[in-house]
Structure formats: structure tokens, C-alpha cells
Amino acid sequence: MPKPLDLVFLWHMHQPDYRDYASGDFLLPWVYLHAIKDYSDMAFHLEQHPQVKGTVNFVPVLLDQLEDYVQQFTTGQIRDPLLRLLARENLNDLNTAERNLVLTSCFRSNHKSMVAPYHAYKRLSDLYKMLEPGGDIELTYLSGQYFSDLLTWYHLAWCGESVRREHDLVIRLMGKNEGFNYNDRKWLFDLIGQIVGGIIPRYRKLAESGQIELSTTPHYHPLAPLLLDINSASESIPEISLPHSKCYSGGKSRVQAQLLSAQKSHQTRFGVIPQGIWPAEGAVSTELLEVFAAQACRWTASGEGVLANSLRTAEHNLPDRANYLYRPYHLQGEASGVRCFFRDDRLSDLIGFEYSRWNGKDAALHFVSQLELIAQQAPEGEVPVVSVILDGENAWEYYPYNGYHFFANLYSELQAHSTISTTTYSGYLDRRDAAEGTQQLAKEGELPRLVAGSWVYGNFSTWIGSPDKNRAWDLLCIAKQSYDLVMVSARLNEAERLVAEKQLASCESSDWFWWFGDYNPAHAVESFDRLYRSNLMQLYCYLKLPVPVILNSPISQGSGLPEAGGTMRRGS
């Protein structure tokens, strides 16, 4: 007889801040591109399956940028260079920088799933590859019509499958194939504005119906345990190489400020204070959970490796994961009020990395069968709670049709299943609080300690420990010391102080450190290296201090991977 199981999906939505605060321009287009593809598709699948519940985590800095784009479309003052070009009437007079922007941006997609399937788009790519070795001279043969077609196809390819199915314009333009004119591009531009403007209201409506829970992350996605204590990286890797800087000064107050800002942002946008916090990169430590507890956070979550490190002792090997993974935990002491859930890495990574190569129906059935097996293996009298946590935006371009058939089948199977119950973390905790011994639920565990780590390998090696990453940390720590000195002086007025603090928060994002490393594509390493240094330079400018000369040179000393025609999957 099938046994019951509780399933929580947590879809993490995040992009770092791509705005140049000095010019107001967006330096990279990923926020609006993921909005028209992934954020819209993920909302669509939930809307089509109202009995499927889950948790969606929006990082406030992503919401800030989505609202920024909404304002741009409303006012007509477009500050994203690619969008400006899409809506530009005459593309025959592009200057060299504009031509290079289009050519370096509009093939930066997964070639197999987003370029090759469309004959006209692939022909544009082939033509560029033929001329590109000849440099700028041969590229000048590309006409305004070429750039019109390329800009149009790039944005058509980034439209989510639900957008294509719900808006005839997309299919009509794809059917036209080539020779796109200004009206075509303006219609597509207007549709992009409509979709972007609908993202936050759609998720708010799903939350108000009780189908999803919305959680948040400290505002700019900082690697909070390292801000609190850089040495916490050695808890999971004792031999790790650390930056020269011994600490990030005032780290606790910075984490508290980013958390309070996130909670305020969430309440303003969604009308409620979030009950749960997904920490950036699933990175946790005892000190961080104490900060969460002080702000009445009800739940948080992290990776399976963190739990394994925290339970493992020199005297005892871990039991089978069925006997420890699928339950909530708490710590003793100041953090005891925060319930902590841990990701099933295998199931989450099947969705993130494996199922894109499967038939959608087969993948859905396999996933459900794995859940049924977990239920059967659960300790007698316990109903396991399984956490499937991954980025809600970066895996789908590797799937046929942006994962449409996988999600349609998966959610349909789960909606009809007799013993698997999808839920949210707060909904699950509500049931525990109301049960009072009348229901069989997962046993709650108490952690004797929490070994600091993240959802990637259970440690912080993705963000610290290599020469490039450590250099990036040292530059941030030095900038923070300068920030502290200025803040105790009378150099800045109140408005200037707020601008500087916002800039510092952007510099604290975990994303900058993630991208350093020669395992990432060279073009991505270069872009994020430049953007990170630009953010630090701007911080010094806002502090009215000279910009250190060292920031003119790339941080990364490695060459990176050669460009492969696709984007690197961010996160786990």
C-alpha cells in the first residue's frame, strides 16, 4: 500500500543588480529576459495546476529591477541598451559600440535549444561566424536589416513557451522568419513590457490564493555567514585558503540591515511579512540562524551537505539518508525558534541537470517514482517531508520547449497523486502546530551543532578559497573599512550616506565571488569581473574618496573556459 509523503518545492528567483547607478543603464539584460521566459513560464504552470502548492523565493534586488523595467516601459525612458535598440526605428545608422553590443549579446543563449532549432536564427549565427574572423572590416558588411532580424530573433527565442502559446504575435513573427521591420520590433517590445509588468502581480495573486508561499532573501543576496565570520569557511574545509583580511568589519550589522530591508520590501510588495528566509546560496551558520531568530523568522533551508556535515562525527558514520534527511531540524539556544529544512540534492539535481535530456513524461514519472520510494523507506510511523530546491530560472533553457512538457506532466501527476501532498514550508509547520499528536508527521530533529556551509558541496569553496575569489574578498573588506571611516565623519549628508549604503549592499552580493574561477566561461568571468570592479569604483566615488588604482586591473588571473555559445548555469 502506498505511504504518504509531503513535498515542498522551493523555486529560487534571483539576479544580481545589473544597474550602473551613475548612468542608470542596465549593463546586462538578464532580468527582463528571464522575466519573459522563466518567471512567466513558472507562474503559468502553477496557474494551470491550482492543486499543486510550492514556495517561490524572490530576492528583493530582483524585484527592484523588475519594477525598474516596469517604470521604463511606462515612461518610455528605456535604460537597457538592448531594449533601446529593439525599439529603435532606424537600425542602419548603428555606431560601432551598438553593433558590437548586438553581436556580442544576441548569440549568448543555449545554442542547441534556443538558436539551432530556428533556421533563420541559425543562419544569422552562421553568417556572423563566417565574417567574425575578419574583424570589424568584414562585419561592416552586415546591414541594418541583419541587425533588425537578429534583435528580433534573440528576443523571440527568449520568449517562454507559455508566452508563445498565449500570444499569437510571437507565433506570427516566428512564421515571418526574416525581414522584420520597425513595426514588428515595436509590437514585440510592447509585448515584453506587458509580460514584465505582469510578473509581480501574478505571483502575488498565487500567494493570496494560498497556492504558493513567497519567501525572501537578505536584500542584495549576500553570502551572510562569511560577512558574519570569514573564518566560518574553515568549519567545512579546515585547510581552506582564506583572504588576507581577517574579517569583514561590521558584518553582523550589514546582515541585519539587508534582512530588515528584505522584510520591509516583501511587506510593501506582497502585503505580509515573510515567514521564511532562503539565505543566499543556502548558506547558513549558527550565527546567521541567530540573526534570523531575532527577526522572528519561522523557517529557513539549506543543502543536504550542510546537514550531513552537522550530523557526522568522528565516532559514528551517518545512517541511511532516509533516516535523517526528510524532517525539520532546530538548534539549541538563541536560534531554537527557527525550523531548518534540508534539500534533497539528488532529486533537485535531477531536475536541474539531468531531466533536460529526458522525454518530459518519462522524467515526470521517474521523479514521482523516486518520491514513492522515499515514502516506502521512511521510518515506521513517519511521513517524510522532502525538500526540492533549485533556481527557478536557469535550468529551463537546457530543456526542450523551456521545460514545458516536463512541468505539464510533473504537476499533473502530482496533482492527481493519492499519497504525495505538495505543500509550503509555512503550511507544513501550520499542520505540525495544529496536529498535537493526532497526525503522523516527520520526527523533528535537534542538531547538536550546525557546520557552516552552503547548498553547493556543503561548503563555501564556490565563493572563497581560490586566489581570484580571495582577492575579490580582500577588495571588498578594504572598501568596507573605507566606508566605515567615512560614515563616522561628516563628509556625507544623509542622502549621500543612503546612496553609499545602497552601493555597498550591491557590492556584498554573493554573485561576484561565484563567477571568479577558470571553470566558468571566459566571457562571463570577464563581464562579472568588470561589473564587480565598477561597483567598487562607484562606491569609492560615492564616499568621495580616490578610486584605488588596483581596481583598473582585472581580478581574475585565469583565462576561463572558452566560449561555448551558451550561458553558464548559475547556482546549483
Coordinates of C-alpha atoms in Angstrom, one line a residue:
M1 CA 0.0 0.0 0.0
P2 CA 1.4 3.5 -0.9
K3 CA 2.7 5.5 2.0
P4 CA 2.1 9.3 2.4
L5 CA 4.8 11.9 1.7
D6 CA 5.0 15.7 2.0
L7 CA 6.7 17.5 -0.9
V8 CA 8.0 21.1 -0.8
F9 CA 9.3 22.8 -4.0
L10 CA 11.3 25.9 -3.4
W11 CA 11.9 27.8 -6.6
H12 CA 14.6 30.4 -6.0
M13 CA 14.4 33.5 -8.3
H14 CA 17.4 35.7 -8.3
Q15 CA 19.5 38.0 -10.5
P16 CA 22.2 40.4 -9.1
D17 CA 21.9 44.1 -9.6
Y18 CA 22.9 44.9 -13.2
R19 CA 22.4 48.6 -13.0
D20 CA 25.1 51.2 -13.2
Y21 CA 23.9 53.6 -10.6
A22 CA 25.8 56.5 -12.1
S23 CA 24.3 56.3 -15.6
G24 CA 21.1 54.4 -14.6
D25 CA 21.7 52.0 -17.5
F26 CA 21.4 48.2 -17.2
L27 CA 24.7 46.7 -18.1
L28 CA 23.3 43.2 -18.7
P29 CA 19.8 42.1 -19.8
W30 CA 19.2 39.0 -17.8
V31 CA 16.4 40.4 -15.6
Y32 CA 13.9 41.1 -18.4
L33 CA 15.0 38.1 -20.4
H34 CA 14.3 35.7 -17.5
A35 CA 11.0 37.5 -16.9
I36 CA 9.7 36.8 -20.4
K37 CA 10.9 33.3 -20.3
D38 CA 11.2 31.7 -16.9
Y39 CA 9.3 33.8 -14.4
S40 CA 6.3 33.9 -16.8
D41 CA 6.5 30.1 -17.5
M42 CA 6.9 29.1 -13.9
A43 CA 3.8 31.2 -12.9
F44 CA 1.9 29.7 -15.9
H45 CA 2.5 26.1 -14.8
L46 CA 1.2 26.9 -11.3
E47 CA -1.8 28.7 -12.6
Q48 CA -2.6 25.7 -14.8
H49 CA -2.4 23.3 -11.8
P50 CA -4.1 25.0 -8.9
Q51 CA -3.8 22.0 -6.6
V52 CA 0.0 22.0 -6.7
K53 CA 1.5 24.0 -3.9
G54 CA 5.0 25.3 -3.5
T55 CA 7.3 28.0 -2.2
V56 CA 8.7 30.7 -4.5
N57 CA 11.6 32.8 -3.3
F58 CA 12.1 36.3 -4.7
V59 CA 15.3 38.1 -3.9
P60 CA 14.4 41.8 -3.3
V61 CA 17.1 43.1 -5.7
L62 CA 15.5 41.2 -8.5
L63 CA 12.1 42.7 -7.6
D64 CA 13.7 46.1 -7.5
Q65 CA 14.9 45.6 -11.1
L66 CA 11.7 44.2 -12.3
E67 CA 9.9 47.3 -11.0
D68 CA 12.6 49.4 -12.6
Y69 CA 11.8 47.9 -16.0
V70 CA 8.1 48.4 -15.5
Q71 CA 8.8 52.1 -14.9
Q72 CA 10.9 52.2 -18.0
F73 CA 8.1 50.8 -20.2
T74 CA 5.6 53.1 -18.5
T75 CA 7.6 56.3 -19.0
G76 CA 9.2 55.3 -22.3
Q77 CA 12.6 56.2 -20.9
I78 CA 14.4 52.9 -21.7
R79 CA 17.7 52.4 -19.9
D80 CA 18.5 48.9 -21.1
P81 CA 20.7 49.2 -24.3
L82 CA 19.3 46.1 -26.0
L83 CA 15.7 47.1 -25.4
R84 CA 16.5 50.6 -26.7
L85 CA 17.9 49.1 -29.9
L86 CA 14.9 46.7 -30.3
A87 CA 12.6 49.7 -30.2
R88 CA 14.8 51.9 -32.4
E89 CA 13.2 52.8 -35.7
N90 CA 16.3 53.1 -37.8
L91 CA 19.0 50.4 -37.4
N92 CA 21.0 51.5 -40.4
D93 CA 23.0 54.1 -38.5
L94 CA 24.3 52.0 -35.6
N95 CA 27.6 53.1 -34.3
T96 CA 30.5 50.6 -33.7
A97 CA 29.7 50.2 -30.0
E98 CA 26.0 49.5 -30.7
R99 CA 26.8 47.0 -33.4
N100 CA 29.3 45.2 -31.1
L101 CA 26.7 45.1 -28.3
V102 CA 24.2 43.4 -30.5
L103 CA 26.7 40.9 -31.9
T104 CA 28.2 40.0 -28.6
S105 CA 24.8 39.7 -26.8
C106 CA 22.4 38.2 -29.3
F107 CA 24.1 34.8 -29.7
R108 CA 24.6 34.4 -25.9
S109 CA 22.0 31.7 -25.4
N110 CA 22.0 28.0 -25.3
H111 CA 22.8 27.3 -29.0
K112 CA 21.3 23.8 -29.1
S113 CA 17.8 24.7 -27.7
M114 CA 17.5 28.4 -28.4
V115 CA 19.3 29.1 -31.7
A116 CA 19.8 25.9 -33.7
P117 CA 16.0 24.9 -33.8
Y118 CA 15.2 28.1 -35.8
H119 CA 16.6 28.1 -39.3
A120 CA 16.6 31.8 -39.8
Y121 CA 18.2 32.5 -36.4
K122 CA 20.9 29.8 -37.1
R123 CA 21.6 31.4 -40.5
L124 CA 22.2 34.7 -38.8
S125 CA 24.6 32.9 -36.4
D126 CA 26.4 31.2 -39.3
L127 CA 26.8 34.4 -41.2
Y128 CA 28.4 36.1 -38.1
K129 CA 30.7 33.2 -37.6
M130 CA 31.8 33.4 -41.2
L131 CA 32.6 37.1 -41.0
E132 CA 33.8 37.5 -37.4
P133 CA 37.4 36.2 -38.1
G134 CA 37.8 39.1 -40.5
G135 CA 37.3 41.6 -37.7
D136 CA 35.5 45.0 -37.9
I137 CA 36.1 45.5 -41.6
E138 CA 34.2 42.4 -42.7
L139 CA 31.5 42.9 -40.0
T140 CA 30.7 46.3 -41.6
Y141 CA 29.0 44.3 -44.4
L142 CA 26.2 43.4 -42.0
S143 CA 23.2 45.6 -42.8
G144 CA 20.6 47.3 -40.7
Q145 CA 18.2 44.5 -41.8
Y146 CA 20.6 41.9 -40.4
F147 CA 20.6 43.7 -37.0
S148 CA 16.8 44.0 -37.1
D149 CA 16.4 40.3 -37.7
L150 CA 19.0 39.4 -35.1
L151 CA 17.5 41.6 -32.4
T152 CA 14.0 40.2 -33.1
W153 CA 15.1 36.6 -33.2
Y154 CA 17.1 36.9 -30.0
H155 CA 14.0 38.2 -28.1
L156 CA 11.7 35.7 -29.8
A157 CA 14.0 32.8 -28.7
W158 CA 13.9 34.1 -25.1
C159 CA 10.1 34.2 -25.0
G160 CA 8.8 31.4 -22.7
E161 CA 6.7 28.6 -24.1
S162 CA 3.6 29.8 -22.3
V163 CA 4.2 33.2 -23.9
R164 CA 4.3 31.6 -27.4
R165 CA 1.1 29.7 -26.7
E166 CA -0.8 32.6 -25.3
H167 CA 0.3 35.4 -27.7
D168 CA -0.3 35.0 -31.4
L169 CA 2.2 37.8 -32.1
V170 CA 5.1 35.6 -31.2
I171 CA 4.0 32.7 -33.5
R172 CA 3.2 35.2 -36.3
L173 CA 6.7 36.7 -36.1
M174 CA 8.3 33.3 -35.9
G175 CA 6.4 32.4 -39.0
K176 CA 7.5 35.5 -40.8
N177 CA 11.1 34.2 -40.3
E178 CA 13.0 37.2 -41.6
G179 CA 12.8 40.7 -42.9
F180 CA 11.4 42.1 -39.6
N181 CA 10.6 45.8 -39.8
Y182 CA 10.2 48.5 -37.1
N183 CA 6.5 47.7 -36.5
D184 CA 7.4 44.0 -35.9
R185 CA 10.0 45.0 -33.4
K186 CA 7.8 47.6 -31.7
W187 CA 5.0 45.1 -31.3
L188 CA 7.4 42.6 -29.7
F189 CA 8.8 45.4 -27.5
D190 CA 5.3 46.3 -26.2
L191 CA 4.6 42.6 -25.5
I192 CA 7.8 42.3 -23.5
G193 CA 6.7 45.3 -21.4
Q194 CA 3.3 43.7 -20.9
I195 CA 4.8 40.4 -19.7
V196 CA 7.4 42.1 -17.4
G197 CA 4.7 44.2 -15.8
G198 CA 2.6 41.2 -15.0
I199 CA 5.2 39.1 -13.2
I200 CA 4.9 40.5 -9.6
P201 CA 1.0 40.7 -9.7
R202 CA 0.8 37.1 -11.0
Y203 CA 2.9 35.8 -8.1
R204 CA 1.1 38.0 -5.6
K205 CA -2.2 36.5 -6.8
L206 CA -0.9 33.0 -6.4
A207 CA 0.2 33.8 -2.9
E208 CA -3.1 35.4 -1.9
S209 CA -4.9 32.3 -3.1
G210 CA -2.8 30.2 -0.7
Q211 CA -1.3 28.1 -3.6
I212 CA 2.2 29.4 -3.0
E213 CA 4.2 30.8 -0.2
L214 CA 6.5 33.7 -1.0
S215 CA 9.8 33.9 0.9
T216 CA 12.7 36.3 0.7
T217 CA 16.5 36.6 0.9
P218 CA 18.6 39.4 2.5
H219 CA 18.1 42.2 0.1
Y220 CA 21.2 42.0 -2.2
H221 CA 21.9 38.3 -1.8
P222 CA 25.0 38.5 0.4
L223 CA 27.0 35.4 1.5
A224 CA 25.9 36.1 5.0
P225 CA 27.9 33.6 7.0
L226 CA 31.1 35.0 5.5
L227 CA 30.1 38.6 6.3
L228 CA 29.5 37.5 9.8
D229 CA 32.7 35.5 10.1
I230 CA 35.1 34.8 7.2
N231 CA 36.7 32.1 9.2
S232 CA 33.4 30.1 9.2
A233 CA 34.6 28.8 5.7
S234 CA 37.0 26.6 7.6
E235 CA 34.3 24.8 9.5
S236 CA 33.6 22.5 6.5
I237 CA 37.1 22.8 4.9
P238 CA 39.7 23.2 7.7
E239 CA 42.5 23.6 5.3
I240 CA 40.9 26.2 3.0
S241 CA 43.0 29.2 2.0
L242 CA 41.4 32.4 3.3
P243 CA 41.8 36.1 2.2
H244 CA 44.4 38.2 3.9
S245 CA 41.6 40.2 5.6
K246 CA 40.8 38.6 8.9
C247 CA 37.2 39.8 9.0
Y248 CA 34.5 41.9 7.3
S249 CA 34.1 44.8 9.7
G250 CA 30.6 45.3 11.0
G251 CA 29.4 42.2 9.2
K252 CA 26.6 41.5 11.7
S253 CA 25.1 44.9 11.3
R254 CA 25.3 44.6 7.5
V255 CA 23.5 41.2 7.5
Q256 CA 20.8 42.6 9.9
A257 CA 20.3 45.6 7.6
Q258 CA 20.0 43.5 4.5
L259 CA 17.5 41.2 6.3
L260 CA 15.4 44.1 7.6
S261 CA 15.4 45.7 4.2
A262 CA 14.2 42.5 2.6
Q263 CA 11.4 42.0 5.1
K264 CA 10.2 45.6 4.5
S265 CA 10.4 45.2 0.7
H266 CA 8.4 42.0 0.9
Q267 CA 5.7 43.5 3.1
T268 CA 5.4 46.5 0.7
R269 CA 5.1 44.4 -2.4
F270 CA 3.0 41.4 -1.1
G271 CA 1.2 42.8 2.0
V272 CA 2.7 40.4 4.5
I273 CA 5.9 39.9 6.4
P274 CA 7.6 36.7 5.0
Q275 CA 7.7 33.8 7.4
G276 CA 10.7 32.1 5.8
I277 CA 14.1 33.2 4.6
W278 CA 16.1 31.4 1.9
P279 CA 19.6 32.5 2.6
A280 CA 21.7 33.4 -0.4
E281 CA 23.3 30.2 -1.8
G282 CA 21.5 28.3 1.0
A283 CA 24.5 29.4 3.1
V284 CA 23.9 29.0 6.8
S285 CA 25.8 29.2 10.1
T286 CA 24.7 29.2 13.7
E287 CA 25.3 32.9 14.0
L288 CA 23.1 33.5 10.9
L289 CA 20.3 31.5 12.3
E290 CA 20.5 33.6 15.5
V291 CA 20.1 36.7 13.4
F292 CA 17.1 35.1 11.7
A293 CA 15.6 34.2 15.0
A294 CA 15.9 37.7 16.3
Q295 CA 13.8 38.9 13.4
A296 CA 11.0 36.2 14.0
C297 CA 12.0 34.1 11.0
R298 CA 9.9 30.9 11.2
W299 CA 11.9 28.7 8.8
T300 CA 15.0 28.6 6.6
A301 CA 16.6 25.9 4.4
S302 CA 20.0 24.8 3.2
G303 CA 21.7 22.0 1.3
E304 CA 21.9 18.3 2.2
G305 CA 25.7 18.5 2.6
V306 CA 25.3 21.0 5.4
L307 CA 23.1 18.6 7.3
A308 CA 25.5 15.7 6.7
N309 CA 28.5 17.7 7.9
S310 CA 26.5 18.8 11.0
L311 CA 25.4 15.2 11.9
R312 CA 28.7 13.4 11.1
T313 CA 31.1 12.7 14.0
A314 CA 34.5 11.1 14.2
E315 CA 33.0 8.2 16.1
H316 CA 29.9 7.4 14.0
N317 CA 29.1 7.2 10.3
L318 CA 25.9 8.7 9.1
P319 CA 22.8 6.4 8.9
D320 CA 21.0 5.9 5.6
R321 CA 19.7 9.3 4.4
A322 CA 16.1 8.1 4.7
N323 CA 16.6 8.1 8.4
Y324 CA 17.7 11.7 8.8
L325 CA 17.2 13.9 5.7
Y326 CA 13.4 14.1 5.4
R327 CA 12.5 16.0 8.6
P328 CA 12.7 19.5 10.0
Y329 CA 15.5 20.4 12.5
H330 CA 16.2 23.0 15.1
L331 CA 19.2 24.1 17.0
Q332 CA 19.5 24.7 20.7
G333 CA 20.0 28.2 22.2
E334 CA 19.1 31.5 20.6
A335 CA 18.3 30.0 17.2
S336 CA 16.0 27.3 18.5
G337 CA 12.8 29.0 17.2
V338 CA 13.9 28.7 13.5
R339 CA 13.0 25.4 11.8
C340 CA 15.6 24.3 9.2
F341 CA 14.8 22.1 6.2
F342 CA 17.4 20.5 4.0
R343 CA 17.4 20.0 0.3
D344 CA 17.4 16.5 -1.3
D345 CA 20.4 17.1 -3.5
R346 CA 19.8 14.1 -5.8
L347 CA 16.2 14.9 -6.6
S348 CA 16.9 18.6 -7.0
D349 CA 19.8 18.0 -9.3
L350 CA 17.8 15.5 -11.4
I351 CA 15.6 18.4 -12.3
G352 CA 18.4 20.9 -12.6
F353 CA 20.8 18.9 -14.7
E354 CA 19.6 15.5 -15.8
Y355 CA 15.9 15.6 -16.8
S356 CA 16.6 18.1 -19.6
R357 CA 17.9 15.1 -21.6
W358 CA 14.8 13.0 -21.0
N359 CA 11.3 12.8 -22.5
G360 CA 9.1 15.1 -20.4
K361 CA 6.6 12.4 -19.5
D362 CA 9.3 9.9 -18.6
A363 CA 11.1 12.4 -16.4
A364 CA 7.9 13.3 -14.5
L365 CA 7.1 9.6 -13.9
H366 CA 10.6 8.9 -12.8
F367 CA 10.6 11.8 -10.4
V368 CA 7.3 10.6 -8.9
S369 CA 8.6 7.0 -8.6
Q370 CA 11.6 8.4 -6.6
L371 CA 9.2 10.1 -4.2
E372 CA 7.2 6.9 -3.7
L373 CA 10.4 5.0 -3.0
I374 CA 11.4 7.6 -0.3
A375 CA 7.9 7.2 1.3
Q376 CA 8.3 3.4 1.4
Q377 CA 11.8 3.7 3.0
A378 CA 10.7 6.1 5.7
P379 CA 11.0 5.1 9.3
E380 CA 7.8 3.4 10.6
G381 CA 5.2 5.9 11.7
E382 CA 6.9 8.9 10.0
V383 CA 5.7 10.8 7.0
P384 CA 8.8 12.2 5.3
V385 CA 8.9 15.9 4.2
V386 CA 11.0 16.2 1.0
S387 CA 12.6 19.5 0.0
V388 CA 13.3 20.0 -3.7
I389 CA 15.2 23.4 -4.0
L390 CA 16.8 24.9 -7.1
D391 CA 17.0 28.0 -9.2
G392 CA 13.7 28.7 -10.8
E393 CA 15.2 30.3 -13.9
N394 CA 18.5 28.8 -15.2
A395 CA 17.9 25.2 -16.0
W396 CA 15.0 25.5 -18.4
E397 CA 16.8 26.7 -21.4
Y398 CA 18.5 23.3 -21.5
Y399 CA 15.1 21.6 -21.8
P400 CA 13.1 21.3 -25.0
Y401 CA 10.4 24.0 -25.1
N402 CA 11.8 25.6 -21.9
G403 CA 10.7 22.6 -19.8
Y404 CA 7.0 23.0 -20.8
H405 CA 6.3 19.3 -21.2
F406 CA 8.2 18.3 -18.1
F407 CA 6.3 20.6 -15.9
A408 CA 2.9 19.9 -17.5
N409 CA 3.4 16.2 -16.9
L410 CA 5.0 16.6 -13.4
Y411 CA 2.4 18.9 -12.0
S412 CA -0.4 16.8 -13.5
E413 CA 1.0 13.7 -11.9
L414 CA 1.4 15.3 -8.5
Q415 CA -2.0 17.0 -8.6
A416 CA -3.7 13.6 -9.2
H417 CA -1.5 11.5 -6.8
S418 CA -3.3 10.0 -3.9
T419 CA -0.4 9.9 -1.3
I420 CA 2.0 12.7 -2.3
S421 CA 1.0 16.1 -0.9
T422 CA 2.6 19.2 -2.2
T423 CA 2.8 21.9 0.4
T424 CA 4.7 25.0 1.5
Y425 CA 7.0 25.3 4.5
S426 CA 4.7 27.5 6.5
G427 CA 1.7 25.3 5.5
Y428 CA 3.6 22.3 6.7
L429 CA 4.6 24.0 10.0
D430 CA 1.0 25.1 10.5
R431 CA -0.1 21.4 10.2
R432 CA 2.5 20.4 12.8
D433 CA 1.3 23.1 15.2
A434 CA -2.3 22.0 14.8
A435 CA -1.7 18.3 14.9
E436 CA -0.9 17.9 18.6
G437 CA -0.1 14.3 18.2
T438 CA -3.1 13.4 16.1
Q439 CA -1.2 13.1 12.8
Q440 CA 1.8 11.1 11.7
L441 CA 4.4 13.6 10.6
A442 CA 8.2 13.6 10.2
K443 CA 10.0 13.5 13.5
E444 CA 11.7 16.8 14.3
G445 CA 15.4 16.6 14.8
E446 CA 17.7 18.6 17.1
L447 CA 21.1 19.5 15.7
P448 CA 23.9 19.2 18.2
R449 CA 25.8 21.8 16.0
L450 CA 25.5 23.5 12.7
V451 CA 28.6 23.3 10.5
A452 CA 28.6 26.4 8.3
G453 CA 28.1 25.7 4.6
S454 CA 26.0 26.2 1.5
W455 CA 23.9 24.3 -0.9
V456 CA 26.9 23.6 -3.1
Y457 CA 29.0 20.8 -1.7
G458 CA 28.0 21.8 1.8
N459 CA 30.9 24.3 1.9
F460 CA 31.9 27.8 0.7
S461 CA 34.5 26.8 -1.9
T462 CA 32.4 28.2 -4.7
W463 CA 32.8 31.7 -3.2
I464 CA 36.1 31.7 -1.3
G465 CA 39.4 29.9 -1.2
S466 CA 40.9 30.4 -4.6
P467 CA 43.3 33.2 -5.4
D468 CA 40.8 35.2 -7.5
K469 CA 37.9 34.8 -5.1
N470 CA 40.1 35.7 -2.1
R471 CA 41.4 38.8 -4.0
A472 CA 37.8 39.8 -4.5
W473 CA 37.0 39.4 -0.8
D474 CA 40.1 41.5 0.1
L475 CA 39.0 44.3 -2.1
L476 CA 35.5 44.3 -0.5
C477 CA 36.9 44.2 3.0
I478 CA 39.2 47.1 2.3
A479 CA 36.4 49.1 0.7
K480 CA 34.2 48.4 3.8
Q481 CA 37.0 49.8 6.1
S482 CA 37.0 53.0 4.0
Y483 CA 33.2 53.1 4.1
D484 CA 33.3 52.8 7.9
L485 CA 35.7 55.7 8.3
V486 CA 33.6 57.9 6.1
M487 CA 30.4 57.0 7.9
V488 CA 31.8 58.2 11.2
S489 CA 32.9 61.5 9.7
A490 CA 30.8 64.5 8.5
R491 CA 31.9 64.0 4.8
L492 CA 28.5 62.9 3.6
N493 CA 25.0 64.3 4.1
E494 CA 22.1 61.9 4.9
A495 CA 21.1 61.5 1.3
E496 CA 24.6 60.7 0.2
R497 CA 25.0 58.3 3.1
L498 CA 22.0 56.3 1.9
V499 CA 23.3 56.2 -1.7
A500 CA 26.6 54.9 -0.5
E501 CA 25.0 52.3 1.7
K502 CA 22.9 51.0 -1.3
Q503 CA 26.1 50.8 -3.3
L504 CA 27.9 48.9 -0.6
A505 CA 25.0 46.4 -0.4
S506 CA 25.3 45.7 -4.1
C507 CA 29.0 45.0 -3.7
E508 CA 28.2 42.5 -1.0
S509 CA 26.3 40.2 -3.4
S510 CA 27.5 36.6 -3.4
D511 CA 27.3 36.5 -7.3
W512 CA 30.5 38.4 -7.8
F513 CA 32.5 35.8 -6.0
W514 CA 30.7 32.9 -7.7
W515 CA 31.8 33.9 -11.1
F516 CA 35.5 34.1 -10.4
G517 CA 37.2 30.9 -11.4
D518 CA 38.6 29.3 -14.6
Y519 CA 35.7 26.7 -14.6
N520 CA 33.4 29.5 -15.9
P521 CA 33.1 30.8 -19.5
A522 CA 35.7 33.4 -20.2
H523 CA 33.2 36.0 -21.4
A524 CA 31.1 35.6 -18.2
V525 CA 34.2 35.8 -15.9
E526 CA 35.2 39.0 -17.8
S527 CA 31.8 40.6 -17.6
F528 CA 31.2 39.9 -13.9
D529 CA 34.8 40.9 -13.0
R530 CA 34.3 44.2 -14.8
L531 CA 30.9 44.8 -13.2
Y532 CA 32.2 44.0 -9.7
R533 CA 35.1 46.4 -10.0
S534 CA 32.8 49.0 -11.5
N535 CA 30.6 48.7 -8.4
L536 CA 33.5 49.0 -6.1
M537 CA 34.8 52.1 -8.0
Q538 CA 31.4 53.7 -7.8
L539 CA 31.3 53.0 -4.0
Y540 CA 34.6 55.0 -3.6
C541 CA 33.1 57.8 -5.7
Y542 CA 30.1 58.0 -3.5
L543 CA 32.3 58.0 -0.5
K544 CA 34.2 61.0 -2.1
L545 CA 37.5 59.0 -1.9
P546 CA 40.1 58.3 -4.6
V547 CA 39.5 55.1 -6.5
P548 CA 42.3 52.6 -5.9
V549 CA 44.4 52.1 -9.0
I550 CA 44.2 48.3 -8.4
L551 CA 40.6 48.4 -9.4
N552 CA 41.6 49.2 -13.0
S553 CA 43.1 45.7 -13.4
P554 CA 41.1 42.5 -13.7
I555 CA 40.8 40.5 -10.5
S556 CA 40.7 37.2 -12.4
Q557 CA 44.1 35.8 -13.3
G558 CA 42.7 32.7 -15.0
S559 CA 41.7 32.5 -18.7
G560 CA 38.3 30.9 -18.0
L561 CA 36.7 28.3 -20.2
P562 CA 36.4 29.1 -24.0
E563 CA 33.1 30.5 -25.0
A564 CA 30.8 27.6 -26.0
G565 CA 27.8 29.6 -27.3
G566 CA 25.7 29.2 -24.2
T567 CA 25.2 30.7 -20.7
M568 CA 26.7 29.0 -17.7
R569 CA 24.1 27.6 -15.3
R570 CA 24.1 29.9 -12.2
G571 CA 23.9 28.1 -8.8
S572 CA 23.1 24.5 -8.2

